[in-house]
PDB file of N, CA and C in Angstrom:
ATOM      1  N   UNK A 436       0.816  -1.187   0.000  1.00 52.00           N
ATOM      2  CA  UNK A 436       0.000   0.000   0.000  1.00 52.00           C
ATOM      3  C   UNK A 436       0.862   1.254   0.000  1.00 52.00           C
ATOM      4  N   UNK A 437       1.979   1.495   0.767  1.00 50.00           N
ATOM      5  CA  UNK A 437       2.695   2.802   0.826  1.00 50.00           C
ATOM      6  C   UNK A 437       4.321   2.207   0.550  1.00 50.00           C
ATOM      7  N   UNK A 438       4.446   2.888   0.393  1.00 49.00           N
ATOM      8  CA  UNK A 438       6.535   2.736   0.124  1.00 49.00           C
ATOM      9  C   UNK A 438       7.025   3.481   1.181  1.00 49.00           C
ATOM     10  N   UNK A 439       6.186   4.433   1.815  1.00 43.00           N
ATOM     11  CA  UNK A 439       6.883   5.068   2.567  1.00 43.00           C
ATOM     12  C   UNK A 439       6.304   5.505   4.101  1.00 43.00           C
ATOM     13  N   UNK A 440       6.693   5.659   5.125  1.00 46.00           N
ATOM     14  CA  UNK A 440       5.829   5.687   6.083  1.00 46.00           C
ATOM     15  C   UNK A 440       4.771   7.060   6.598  1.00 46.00           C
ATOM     16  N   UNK A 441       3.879   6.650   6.743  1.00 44.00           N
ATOM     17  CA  UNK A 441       2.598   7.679   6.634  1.00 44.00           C
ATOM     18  C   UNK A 441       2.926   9.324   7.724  1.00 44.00           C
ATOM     19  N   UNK A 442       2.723  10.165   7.258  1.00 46.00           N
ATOM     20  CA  UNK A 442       3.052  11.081   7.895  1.00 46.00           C
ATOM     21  C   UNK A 442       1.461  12.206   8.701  1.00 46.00           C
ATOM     22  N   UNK A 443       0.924  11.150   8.631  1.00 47.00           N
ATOM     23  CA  UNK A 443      -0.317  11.492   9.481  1.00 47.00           C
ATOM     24  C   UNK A 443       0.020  11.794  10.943  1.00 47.00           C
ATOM     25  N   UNK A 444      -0.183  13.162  11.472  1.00 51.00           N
ATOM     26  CA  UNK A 444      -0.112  13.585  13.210  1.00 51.00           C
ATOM     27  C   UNK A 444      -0.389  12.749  14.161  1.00 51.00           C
ATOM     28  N   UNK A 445       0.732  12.454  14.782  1.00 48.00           N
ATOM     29  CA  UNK A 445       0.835  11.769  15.800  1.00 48.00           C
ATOM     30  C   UNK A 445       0.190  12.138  17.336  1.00 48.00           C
ATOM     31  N   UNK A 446      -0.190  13.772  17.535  1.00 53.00           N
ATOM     32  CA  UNK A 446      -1.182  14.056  18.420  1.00 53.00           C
ATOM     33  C   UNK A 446       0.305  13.984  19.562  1.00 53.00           C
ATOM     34  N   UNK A 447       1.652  13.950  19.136  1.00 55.00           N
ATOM     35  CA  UNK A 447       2.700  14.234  20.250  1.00 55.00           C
ATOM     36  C   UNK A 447       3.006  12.659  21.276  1.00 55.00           C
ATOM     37  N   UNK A 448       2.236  11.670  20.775  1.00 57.00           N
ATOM     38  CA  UNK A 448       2.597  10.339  20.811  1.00 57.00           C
ATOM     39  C   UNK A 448       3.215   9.480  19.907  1.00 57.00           C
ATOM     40  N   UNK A 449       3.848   8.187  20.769  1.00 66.00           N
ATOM     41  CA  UNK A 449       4.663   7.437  19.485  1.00 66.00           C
ATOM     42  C   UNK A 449       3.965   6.903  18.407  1.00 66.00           C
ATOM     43  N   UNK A 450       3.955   7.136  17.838  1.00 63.00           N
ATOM     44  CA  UNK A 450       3.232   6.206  16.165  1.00 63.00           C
ATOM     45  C   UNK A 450       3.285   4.591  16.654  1.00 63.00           C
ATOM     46  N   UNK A 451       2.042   4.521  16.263  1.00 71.00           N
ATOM     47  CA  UNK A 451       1.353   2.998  15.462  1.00 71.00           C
ATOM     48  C   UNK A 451       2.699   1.923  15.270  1.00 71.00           C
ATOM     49  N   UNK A 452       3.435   2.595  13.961  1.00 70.00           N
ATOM     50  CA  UNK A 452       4.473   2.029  13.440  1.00 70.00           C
ATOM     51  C   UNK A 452       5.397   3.754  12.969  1.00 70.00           C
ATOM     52  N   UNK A 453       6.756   2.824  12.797  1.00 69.00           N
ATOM     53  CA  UNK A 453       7.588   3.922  11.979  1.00 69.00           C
ATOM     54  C   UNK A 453       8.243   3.382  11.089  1.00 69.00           C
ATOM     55  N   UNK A 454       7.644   1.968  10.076  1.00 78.00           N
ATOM     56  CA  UNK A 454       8.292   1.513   9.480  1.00 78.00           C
ATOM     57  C   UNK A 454       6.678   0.938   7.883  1.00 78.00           C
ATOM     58  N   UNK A 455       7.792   0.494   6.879  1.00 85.00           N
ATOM     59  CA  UNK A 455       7.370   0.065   6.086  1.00 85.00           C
ATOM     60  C   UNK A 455       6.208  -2.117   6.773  1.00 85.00           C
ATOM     61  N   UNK A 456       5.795  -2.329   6.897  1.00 84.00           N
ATOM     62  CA  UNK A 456       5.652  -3.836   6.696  1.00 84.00           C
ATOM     63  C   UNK A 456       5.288  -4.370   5.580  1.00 84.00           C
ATOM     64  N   UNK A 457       6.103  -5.480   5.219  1.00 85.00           N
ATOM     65  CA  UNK A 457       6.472  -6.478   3.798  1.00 85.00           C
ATOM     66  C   UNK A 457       5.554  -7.963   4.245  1.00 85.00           C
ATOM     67  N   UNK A 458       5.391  -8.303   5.686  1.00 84.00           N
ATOM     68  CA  UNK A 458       4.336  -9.132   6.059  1.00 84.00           C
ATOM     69  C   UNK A 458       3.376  -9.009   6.916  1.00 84.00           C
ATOM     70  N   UNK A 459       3.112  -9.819   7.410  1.00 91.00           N
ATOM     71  CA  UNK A 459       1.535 -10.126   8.094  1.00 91.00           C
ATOM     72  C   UNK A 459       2.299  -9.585   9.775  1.00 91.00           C
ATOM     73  N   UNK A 460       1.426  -8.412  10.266  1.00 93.00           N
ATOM     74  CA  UNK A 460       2.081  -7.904  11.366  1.00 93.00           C
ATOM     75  C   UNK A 460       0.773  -7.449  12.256  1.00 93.00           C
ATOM     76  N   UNK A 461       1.128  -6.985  13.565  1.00 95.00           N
ATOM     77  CA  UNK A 461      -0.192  -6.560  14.414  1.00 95.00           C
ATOM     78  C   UNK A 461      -0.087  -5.433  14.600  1.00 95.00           C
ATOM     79  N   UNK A 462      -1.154  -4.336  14.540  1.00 96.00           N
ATOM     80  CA  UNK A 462      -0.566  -3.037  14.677  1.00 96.00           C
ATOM     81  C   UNK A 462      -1.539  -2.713  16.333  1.00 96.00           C
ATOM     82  N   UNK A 463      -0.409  -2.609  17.384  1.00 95.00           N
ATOM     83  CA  UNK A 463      -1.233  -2.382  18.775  1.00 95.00           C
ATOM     84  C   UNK A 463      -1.464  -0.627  19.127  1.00 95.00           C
ATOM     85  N   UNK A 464      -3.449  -1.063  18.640  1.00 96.00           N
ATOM     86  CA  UNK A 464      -4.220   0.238  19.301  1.00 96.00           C
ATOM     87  C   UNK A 464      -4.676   0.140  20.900  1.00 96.00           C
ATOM     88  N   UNK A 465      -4.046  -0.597  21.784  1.00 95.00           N
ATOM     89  CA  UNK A 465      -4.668  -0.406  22.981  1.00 95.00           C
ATOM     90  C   UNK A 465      -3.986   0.453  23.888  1.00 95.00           C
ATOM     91  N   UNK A 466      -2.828   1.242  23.440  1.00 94.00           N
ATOM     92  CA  UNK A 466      -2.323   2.057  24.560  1.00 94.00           C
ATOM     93  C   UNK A 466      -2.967   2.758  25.504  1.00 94.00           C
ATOM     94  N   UNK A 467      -2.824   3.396  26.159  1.00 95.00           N
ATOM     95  CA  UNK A 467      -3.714   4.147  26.838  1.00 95.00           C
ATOM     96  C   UNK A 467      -4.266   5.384  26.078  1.00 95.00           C
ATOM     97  N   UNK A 468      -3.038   6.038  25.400  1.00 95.00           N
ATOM     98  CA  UNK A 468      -3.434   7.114  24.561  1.00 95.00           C
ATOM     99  C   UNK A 468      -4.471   6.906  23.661  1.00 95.00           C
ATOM    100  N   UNK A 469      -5.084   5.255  23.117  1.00 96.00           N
ATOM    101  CA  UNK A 469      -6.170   5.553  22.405  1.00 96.00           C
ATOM    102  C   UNK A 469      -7.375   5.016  23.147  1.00 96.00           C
ATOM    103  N   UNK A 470      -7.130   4.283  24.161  1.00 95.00           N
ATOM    104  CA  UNK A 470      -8.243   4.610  25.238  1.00 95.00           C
ATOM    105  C   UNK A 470      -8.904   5.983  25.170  1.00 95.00           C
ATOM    106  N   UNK A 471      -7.959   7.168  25.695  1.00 97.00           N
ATOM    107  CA  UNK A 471      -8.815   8.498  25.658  1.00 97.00           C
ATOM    108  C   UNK A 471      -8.504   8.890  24.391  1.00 97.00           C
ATOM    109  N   UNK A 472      -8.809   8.415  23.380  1.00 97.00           N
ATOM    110  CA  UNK A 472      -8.820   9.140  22.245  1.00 97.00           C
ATOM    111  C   UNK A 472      -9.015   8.543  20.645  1.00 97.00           C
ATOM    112  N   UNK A 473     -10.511   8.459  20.573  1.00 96.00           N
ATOM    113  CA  UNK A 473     -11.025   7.442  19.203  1.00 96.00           C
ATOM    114  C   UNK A 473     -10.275   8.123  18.210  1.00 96.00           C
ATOM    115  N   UNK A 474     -10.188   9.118  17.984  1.00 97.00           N
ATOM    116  CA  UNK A 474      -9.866   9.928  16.606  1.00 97.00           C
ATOM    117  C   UNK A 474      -8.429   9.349  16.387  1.00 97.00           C
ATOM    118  N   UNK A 475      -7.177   9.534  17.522  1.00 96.00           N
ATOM    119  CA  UNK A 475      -5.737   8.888  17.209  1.00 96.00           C
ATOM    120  C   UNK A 475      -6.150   7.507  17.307  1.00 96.00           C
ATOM    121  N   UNK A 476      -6.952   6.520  17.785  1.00 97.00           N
ATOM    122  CA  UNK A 476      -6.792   5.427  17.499  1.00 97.00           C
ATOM    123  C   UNK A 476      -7.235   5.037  15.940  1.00 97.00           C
ATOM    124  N   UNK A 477      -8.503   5.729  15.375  1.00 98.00           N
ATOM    125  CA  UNK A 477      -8.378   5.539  14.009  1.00 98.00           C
ATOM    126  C   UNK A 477      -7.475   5.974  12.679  1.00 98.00           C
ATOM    127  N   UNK A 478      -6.861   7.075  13.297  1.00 96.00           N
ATOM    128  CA  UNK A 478      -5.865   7.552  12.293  1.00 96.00           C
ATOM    129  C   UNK A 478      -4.220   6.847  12.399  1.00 96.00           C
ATOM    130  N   UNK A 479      -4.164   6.344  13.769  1.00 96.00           N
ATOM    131  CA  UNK A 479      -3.117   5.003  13.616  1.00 96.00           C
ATOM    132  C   UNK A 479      -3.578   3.820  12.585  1.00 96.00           C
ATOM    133  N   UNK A 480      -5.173   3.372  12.826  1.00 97.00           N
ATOM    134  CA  UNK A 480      -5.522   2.115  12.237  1.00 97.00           C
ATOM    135  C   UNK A 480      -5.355   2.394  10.403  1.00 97.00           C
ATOM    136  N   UNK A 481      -5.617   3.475  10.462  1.00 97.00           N
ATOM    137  CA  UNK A 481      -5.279   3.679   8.740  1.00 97.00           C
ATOM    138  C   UNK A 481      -3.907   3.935   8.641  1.00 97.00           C
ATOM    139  N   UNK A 482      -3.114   4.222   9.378  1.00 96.00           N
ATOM    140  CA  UNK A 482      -1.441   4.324   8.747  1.00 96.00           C
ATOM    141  C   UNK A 482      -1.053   3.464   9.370  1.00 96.00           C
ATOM    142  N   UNK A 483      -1.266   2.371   9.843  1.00 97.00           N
ATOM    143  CA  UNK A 483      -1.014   1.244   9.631  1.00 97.00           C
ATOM    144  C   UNK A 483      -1.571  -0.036   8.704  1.00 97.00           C
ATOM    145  N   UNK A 484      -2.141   0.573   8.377  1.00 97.00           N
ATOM    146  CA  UNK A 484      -3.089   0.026   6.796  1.00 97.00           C
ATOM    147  C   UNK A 484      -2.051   0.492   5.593  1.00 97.00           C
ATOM    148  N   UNK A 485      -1.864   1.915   5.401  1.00 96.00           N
ATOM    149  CA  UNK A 485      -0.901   2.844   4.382  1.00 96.00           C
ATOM    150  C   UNK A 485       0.702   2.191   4.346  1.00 96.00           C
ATOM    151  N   UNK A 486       0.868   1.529   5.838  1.00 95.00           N
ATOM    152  CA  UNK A 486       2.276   0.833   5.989  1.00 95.00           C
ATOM    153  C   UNK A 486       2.346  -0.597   6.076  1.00 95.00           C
ATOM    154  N   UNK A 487       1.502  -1.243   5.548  1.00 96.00           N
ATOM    155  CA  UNK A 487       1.403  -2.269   5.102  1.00 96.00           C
ATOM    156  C   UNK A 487       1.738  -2.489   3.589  1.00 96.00           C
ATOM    157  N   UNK A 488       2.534  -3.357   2.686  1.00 95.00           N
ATOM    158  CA  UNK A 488       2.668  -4.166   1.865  1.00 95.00           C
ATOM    159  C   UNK A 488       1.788  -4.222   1.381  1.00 95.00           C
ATOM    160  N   UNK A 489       1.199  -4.266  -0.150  1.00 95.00           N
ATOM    161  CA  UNK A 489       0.410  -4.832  -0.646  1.00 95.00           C
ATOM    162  C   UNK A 489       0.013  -6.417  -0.949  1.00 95.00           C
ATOM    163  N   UNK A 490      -0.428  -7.547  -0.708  1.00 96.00           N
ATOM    164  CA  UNK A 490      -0.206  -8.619  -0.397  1.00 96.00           C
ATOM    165  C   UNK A 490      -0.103  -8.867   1.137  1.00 96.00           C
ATOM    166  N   UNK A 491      -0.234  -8.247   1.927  1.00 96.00           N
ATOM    167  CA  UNK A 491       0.279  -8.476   3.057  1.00 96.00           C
ATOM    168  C   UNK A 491      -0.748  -8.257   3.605  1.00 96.00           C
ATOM    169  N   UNK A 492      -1.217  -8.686   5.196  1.00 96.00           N
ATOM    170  CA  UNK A 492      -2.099  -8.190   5.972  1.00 96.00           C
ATOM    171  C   UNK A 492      -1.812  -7.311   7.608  1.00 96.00           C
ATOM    172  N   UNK A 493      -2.464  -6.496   8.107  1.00 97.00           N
ATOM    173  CA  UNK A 493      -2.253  -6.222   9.606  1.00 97.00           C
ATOM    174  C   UNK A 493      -3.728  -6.734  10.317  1.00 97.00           C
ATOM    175  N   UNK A 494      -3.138  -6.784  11.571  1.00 98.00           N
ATOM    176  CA  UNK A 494      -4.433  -6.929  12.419  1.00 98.00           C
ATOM    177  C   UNK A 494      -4.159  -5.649  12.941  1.00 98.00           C
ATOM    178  N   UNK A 495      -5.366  -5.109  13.177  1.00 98.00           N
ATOM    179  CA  UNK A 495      -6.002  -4.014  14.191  1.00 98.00           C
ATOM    180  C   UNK A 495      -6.394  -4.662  15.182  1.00 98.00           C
ATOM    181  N   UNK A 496      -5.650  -4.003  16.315  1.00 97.00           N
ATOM    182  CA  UNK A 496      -5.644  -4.553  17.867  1.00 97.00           C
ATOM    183  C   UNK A 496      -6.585  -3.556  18.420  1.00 97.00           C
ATOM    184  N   UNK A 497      -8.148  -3.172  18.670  1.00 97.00           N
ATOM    185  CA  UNK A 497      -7.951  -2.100  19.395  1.00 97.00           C
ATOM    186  C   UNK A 497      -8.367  -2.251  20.661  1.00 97.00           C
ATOM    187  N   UNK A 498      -8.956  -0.761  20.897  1.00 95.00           N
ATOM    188  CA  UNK A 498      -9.031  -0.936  22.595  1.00 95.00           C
ATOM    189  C   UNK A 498     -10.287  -1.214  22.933  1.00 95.00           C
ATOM    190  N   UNK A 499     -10.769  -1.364  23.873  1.00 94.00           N
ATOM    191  CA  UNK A 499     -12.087  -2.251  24.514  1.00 94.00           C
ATOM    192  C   UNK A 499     -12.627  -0.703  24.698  1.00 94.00           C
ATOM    193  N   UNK A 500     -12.484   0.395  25.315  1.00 95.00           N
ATOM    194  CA  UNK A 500     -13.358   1.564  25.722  1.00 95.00           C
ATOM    195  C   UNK A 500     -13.807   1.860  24.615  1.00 95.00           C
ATOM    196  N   UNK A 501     -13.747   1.832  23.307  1.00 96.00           N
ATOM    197  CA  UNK A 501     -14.972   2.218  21.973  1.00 96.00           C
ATOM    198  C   UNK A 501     -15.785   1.431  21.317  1.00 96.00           C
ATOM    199  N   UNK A 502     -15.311  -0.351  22.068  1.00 95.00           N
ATOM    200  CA  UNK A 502     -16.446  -0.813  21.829  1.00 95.00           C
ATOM    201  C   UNK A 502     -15.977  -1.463  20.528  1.00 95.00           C
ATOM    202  N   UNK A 503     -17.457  -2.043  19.743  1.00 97.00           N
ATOM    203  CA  UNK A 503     -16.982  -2.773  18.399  1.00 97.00           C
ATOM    204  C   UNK A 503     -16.563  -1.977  16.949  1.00 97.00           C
ATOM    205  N   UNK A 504     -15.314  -2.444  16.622  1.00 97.00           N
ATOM    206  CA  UNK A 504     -14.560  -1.537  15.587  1.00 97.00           C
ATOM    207  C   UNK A 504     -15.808  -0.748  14.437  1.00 97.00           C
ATOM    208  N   UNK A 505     -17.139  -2.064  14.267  1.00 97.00           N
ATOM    209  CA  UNK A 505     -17.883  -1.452  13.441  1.00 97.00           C
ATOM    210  C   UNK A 505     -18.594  -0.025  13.608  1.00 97.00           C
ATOM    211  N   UNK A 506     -18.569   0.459  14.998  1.00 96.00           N
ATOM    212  CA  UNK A 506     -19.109   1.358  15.486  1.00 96.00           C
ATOM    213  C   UNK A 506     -18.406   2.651  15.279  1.00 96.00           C
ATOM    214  N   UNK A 507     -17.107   2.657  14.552  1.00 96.00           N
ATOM    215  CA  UNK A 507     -16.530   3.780  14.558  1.00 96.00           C
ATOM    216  C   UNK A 507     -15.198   3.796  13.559  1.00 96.00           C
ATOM    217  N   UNK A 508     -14.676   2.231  13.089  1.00 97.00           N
ATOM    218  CA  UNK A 508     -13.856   2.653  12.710  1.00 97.00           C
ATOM    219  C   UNK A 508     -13.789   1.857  10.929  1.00 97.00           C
ATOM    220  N   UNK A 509     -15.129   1.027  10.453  1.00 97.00           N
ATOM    221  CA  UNK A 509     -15.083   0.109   9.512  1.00 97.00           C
ATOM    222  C   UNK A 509     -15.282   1.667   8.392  1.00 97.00           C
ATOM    223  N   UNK A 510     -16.339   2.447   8.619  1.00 97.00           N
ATOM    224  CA  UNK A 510     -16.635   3.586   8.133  1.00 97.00           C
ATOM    225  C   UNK A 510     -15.281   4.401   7.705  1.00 97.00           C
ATOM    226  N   UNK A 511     -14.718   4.668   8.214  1.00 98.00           N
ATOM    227  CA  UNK A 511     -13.052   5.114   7.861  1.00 98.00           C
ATOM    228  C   UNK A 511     -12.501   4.658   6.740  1.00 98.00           C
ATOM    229  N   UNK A 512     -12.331   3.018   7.165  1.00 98.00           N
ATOM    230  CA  UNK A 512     -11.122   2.668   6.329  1.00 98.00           C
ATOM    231  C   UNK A 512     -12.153   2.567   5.114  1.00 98.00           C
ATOM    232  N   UNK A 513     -13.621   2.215   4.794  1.00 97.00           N
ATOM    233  CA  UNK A 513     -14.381   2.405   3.482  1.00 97.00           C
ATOM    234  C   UNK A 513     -13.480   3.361   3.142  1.00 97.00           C
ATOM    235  N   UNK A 514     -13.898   5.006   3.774  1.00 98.00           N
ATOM    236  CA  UNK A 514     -13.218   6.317   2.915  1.00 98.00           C
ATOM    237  C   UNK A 514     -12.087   6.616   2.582  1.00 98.00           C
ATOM    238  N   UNK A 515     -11.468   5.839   3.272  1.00 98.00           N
ATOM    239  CA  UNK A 515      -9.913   5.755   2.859  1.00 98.00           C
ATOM    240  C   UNK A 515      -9.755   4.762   1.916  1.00 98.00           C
ATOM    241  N   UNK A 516      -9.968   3.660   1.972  1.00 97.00           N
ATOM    242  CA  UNK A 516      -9.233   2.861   1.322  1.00 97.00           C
ATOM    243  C   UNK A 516     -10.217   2.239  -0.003  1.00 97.00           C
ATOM    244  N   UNK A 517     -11.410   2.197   0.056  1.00 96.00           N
ATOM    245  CA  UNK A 517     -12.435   1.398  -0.730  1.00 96.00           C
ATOM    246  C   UNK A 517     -12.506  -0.066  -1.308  1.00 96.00           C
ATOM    247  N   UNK A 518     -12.306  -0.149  -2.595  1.00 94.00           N
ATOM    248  CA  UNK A 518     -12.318  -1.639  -2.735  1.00 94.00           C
ATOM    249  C   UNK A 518     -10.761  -2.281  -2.665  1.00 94.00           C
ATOM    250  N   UNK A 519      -9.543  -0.821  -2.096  1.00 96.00           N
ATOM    251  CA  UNK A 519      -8.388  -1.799  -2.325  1.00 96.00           C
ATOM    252  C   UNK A 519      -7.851  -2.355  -1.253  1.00 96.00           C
ATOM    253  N   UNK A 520      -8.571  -2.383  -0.231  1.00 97.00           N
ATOM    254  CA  UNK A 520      -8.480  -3.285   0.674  1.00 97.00           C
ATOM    255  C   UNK A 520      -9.415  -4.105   1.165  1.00 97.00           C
ATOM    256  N   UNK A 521      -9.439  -5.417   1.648  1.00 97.00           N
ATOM    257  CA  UNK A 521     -10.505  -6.067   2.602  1.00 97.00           C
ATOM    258  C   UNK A 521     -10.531  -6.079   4.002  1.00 97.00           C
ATOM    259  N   UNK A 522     -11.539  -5.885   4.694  1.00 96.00           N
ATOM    260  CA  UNK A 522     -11.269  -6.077   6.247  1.00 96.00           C
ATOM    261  C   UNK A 522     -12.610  -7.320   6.930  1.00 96.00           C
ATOM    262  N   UNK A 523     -12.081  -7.675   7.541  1.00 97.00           N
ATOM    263  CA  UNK A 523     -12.933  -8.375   8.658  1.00 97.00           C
ATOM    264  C   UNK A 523     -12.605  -8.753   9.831  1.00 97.00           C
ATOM    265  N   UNK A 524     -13.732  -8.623  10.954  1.00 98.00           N
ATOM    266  CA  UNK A 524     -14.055  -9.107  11.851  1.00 98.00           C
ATOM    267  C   UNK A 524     -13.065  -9.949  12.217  1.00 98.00           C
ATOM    268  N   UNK A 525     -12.210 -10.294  13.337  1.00 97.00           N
ATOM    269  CA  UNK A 525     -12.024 -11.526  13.958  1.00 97.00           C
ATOM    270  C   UNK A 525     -12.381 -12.089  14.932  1.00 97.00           C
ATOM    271  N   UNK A 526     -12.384 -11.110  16.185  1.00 95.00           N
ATOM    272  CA  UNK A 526     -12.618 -11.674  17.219  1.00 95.00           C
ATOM    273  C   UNK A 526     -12.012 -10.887  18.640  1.00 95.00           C
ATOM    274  N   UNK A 527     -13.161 -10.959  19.591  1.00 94.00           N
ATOM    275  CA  UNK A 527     -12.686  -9.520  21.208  1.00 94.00           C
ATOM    276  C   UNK A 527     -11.883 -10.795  21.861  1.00 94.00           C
ATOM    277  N   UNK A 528     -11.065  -9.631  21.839  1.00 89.00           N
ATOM    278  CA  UNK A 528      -9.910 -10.547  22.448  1.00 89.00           C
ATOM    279  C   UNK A 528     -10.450 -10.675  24.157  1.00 89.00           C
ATOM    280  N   UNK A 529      -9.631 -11.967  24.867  1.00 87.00           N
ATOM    281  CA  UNK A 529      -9.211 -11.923  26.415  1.00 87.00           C
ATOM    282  C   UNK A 529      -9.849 -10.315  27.051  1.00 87.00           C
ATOM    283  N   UNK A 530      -9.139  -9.601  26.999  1.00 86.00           N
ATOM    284  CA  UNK A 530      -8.534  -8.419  27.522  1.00 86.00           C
ATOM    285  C   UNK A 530      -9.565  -7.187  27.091  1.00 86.00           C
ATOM    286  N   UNK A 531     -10.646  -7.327  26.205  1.00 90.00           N
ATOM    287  CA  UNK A 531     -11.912  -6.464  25.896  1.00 90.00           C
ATOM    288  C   UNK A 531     -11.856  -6.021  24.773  1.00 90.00           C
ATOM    289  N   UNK A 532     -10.794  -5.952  23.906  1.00 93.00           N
ATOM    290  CA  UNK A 532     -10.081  -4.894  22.876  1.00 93.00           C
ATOM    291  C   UNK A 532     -11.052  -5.958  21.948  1.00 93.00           C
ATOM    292  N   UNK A 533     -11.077  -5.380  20.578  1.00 97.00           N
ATOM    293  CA  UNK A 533     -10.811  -6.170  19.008  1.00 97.00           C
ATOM    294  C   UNK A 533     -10.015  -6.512  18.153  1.00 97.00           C
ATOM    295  N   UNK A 534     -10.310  -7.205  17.128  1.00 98.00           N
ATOM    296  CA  UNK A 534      -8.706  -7.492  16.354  1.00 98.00           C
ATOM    297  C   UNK A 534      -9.908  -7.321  15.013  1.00 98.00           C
ATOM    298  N   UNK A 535      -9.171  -6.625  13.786  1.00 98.00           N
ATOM    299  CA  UNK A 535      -9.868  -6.835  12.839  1.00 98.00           C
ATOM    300  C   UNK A 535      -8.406  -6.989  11.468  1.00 98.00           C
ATOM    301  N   UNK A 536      -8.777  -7.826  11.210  1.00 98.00           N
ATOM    302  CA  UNK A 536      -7.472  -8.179  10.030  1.00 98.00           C
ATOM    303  C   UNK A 536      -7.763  -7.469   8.539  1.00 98.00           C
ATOM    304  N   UNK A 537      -7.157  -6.978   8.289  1.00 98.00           N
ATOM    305  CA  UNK A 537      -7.243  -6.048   7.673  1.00 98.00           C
ATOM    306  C   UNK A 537      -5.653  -6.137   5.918  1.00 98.00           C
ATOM    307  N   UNK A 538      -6.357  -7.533   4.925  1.00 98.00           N
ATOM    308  CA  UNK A 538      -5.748  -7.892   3.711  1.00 98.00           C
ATOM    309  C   UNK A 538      -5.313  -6.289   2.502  1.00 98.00           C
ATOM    310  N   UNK A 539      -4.486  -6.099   2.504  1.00 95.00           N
ATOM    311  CA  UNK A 539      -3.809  -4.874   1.805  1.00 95.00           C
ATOM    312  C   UNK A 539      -3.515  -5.632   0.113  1.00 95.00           C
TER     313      UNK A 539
END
């Protein structure tokens, strides 16, 4: 999807990722910082989508305080990304969060 790593505002926290991924990797939204804060947890989940490989997949880890990803964040990656990516559902983890895998 990107060659290069996404330069979307970090909100003065560490990034998602700071790298390219070539495989199947997890990108962890449960910090605390996206606990209080849906907007940086979805704009990580898309630049870590943008830093994904084409061929390749990430899981979206997120956090349990927003609840199910469909509620806030499937709507996004539609506008961002459309038919060139697939996403689905996997499964609430242990710990309350979601995982949604997300084929680039």
């Amino acid at each position: 999807m990107a060659d290069t790593v996404s330069d979307h505002e970090n909100h003065g926290t560490e990034p998602v990722t700071d790298q390219v991924h070539g495989s199947a990797w997890a990108a962890d939204l449960e910090r605390p910082e996206h606990a209080a804060n849906r907007e940086l947890l979805v704009e990580e989940a898309i630049t870590a989508v943008e830093n994904t490989v084409e061929g390749s997949l990430v899981q979206l880890v997120t956090h349990e305080a927003h609840g199910h990803p469909s509620a806030y964040l499937y709507e996004s990656l539609e506008e961002t990304f459309g038919d060139a990516v697939h996403w689905e559902y996997v499964c609430q983890c242990n710990c309350g969060g979601h995982i949604v895998r997300v084929e680039v």
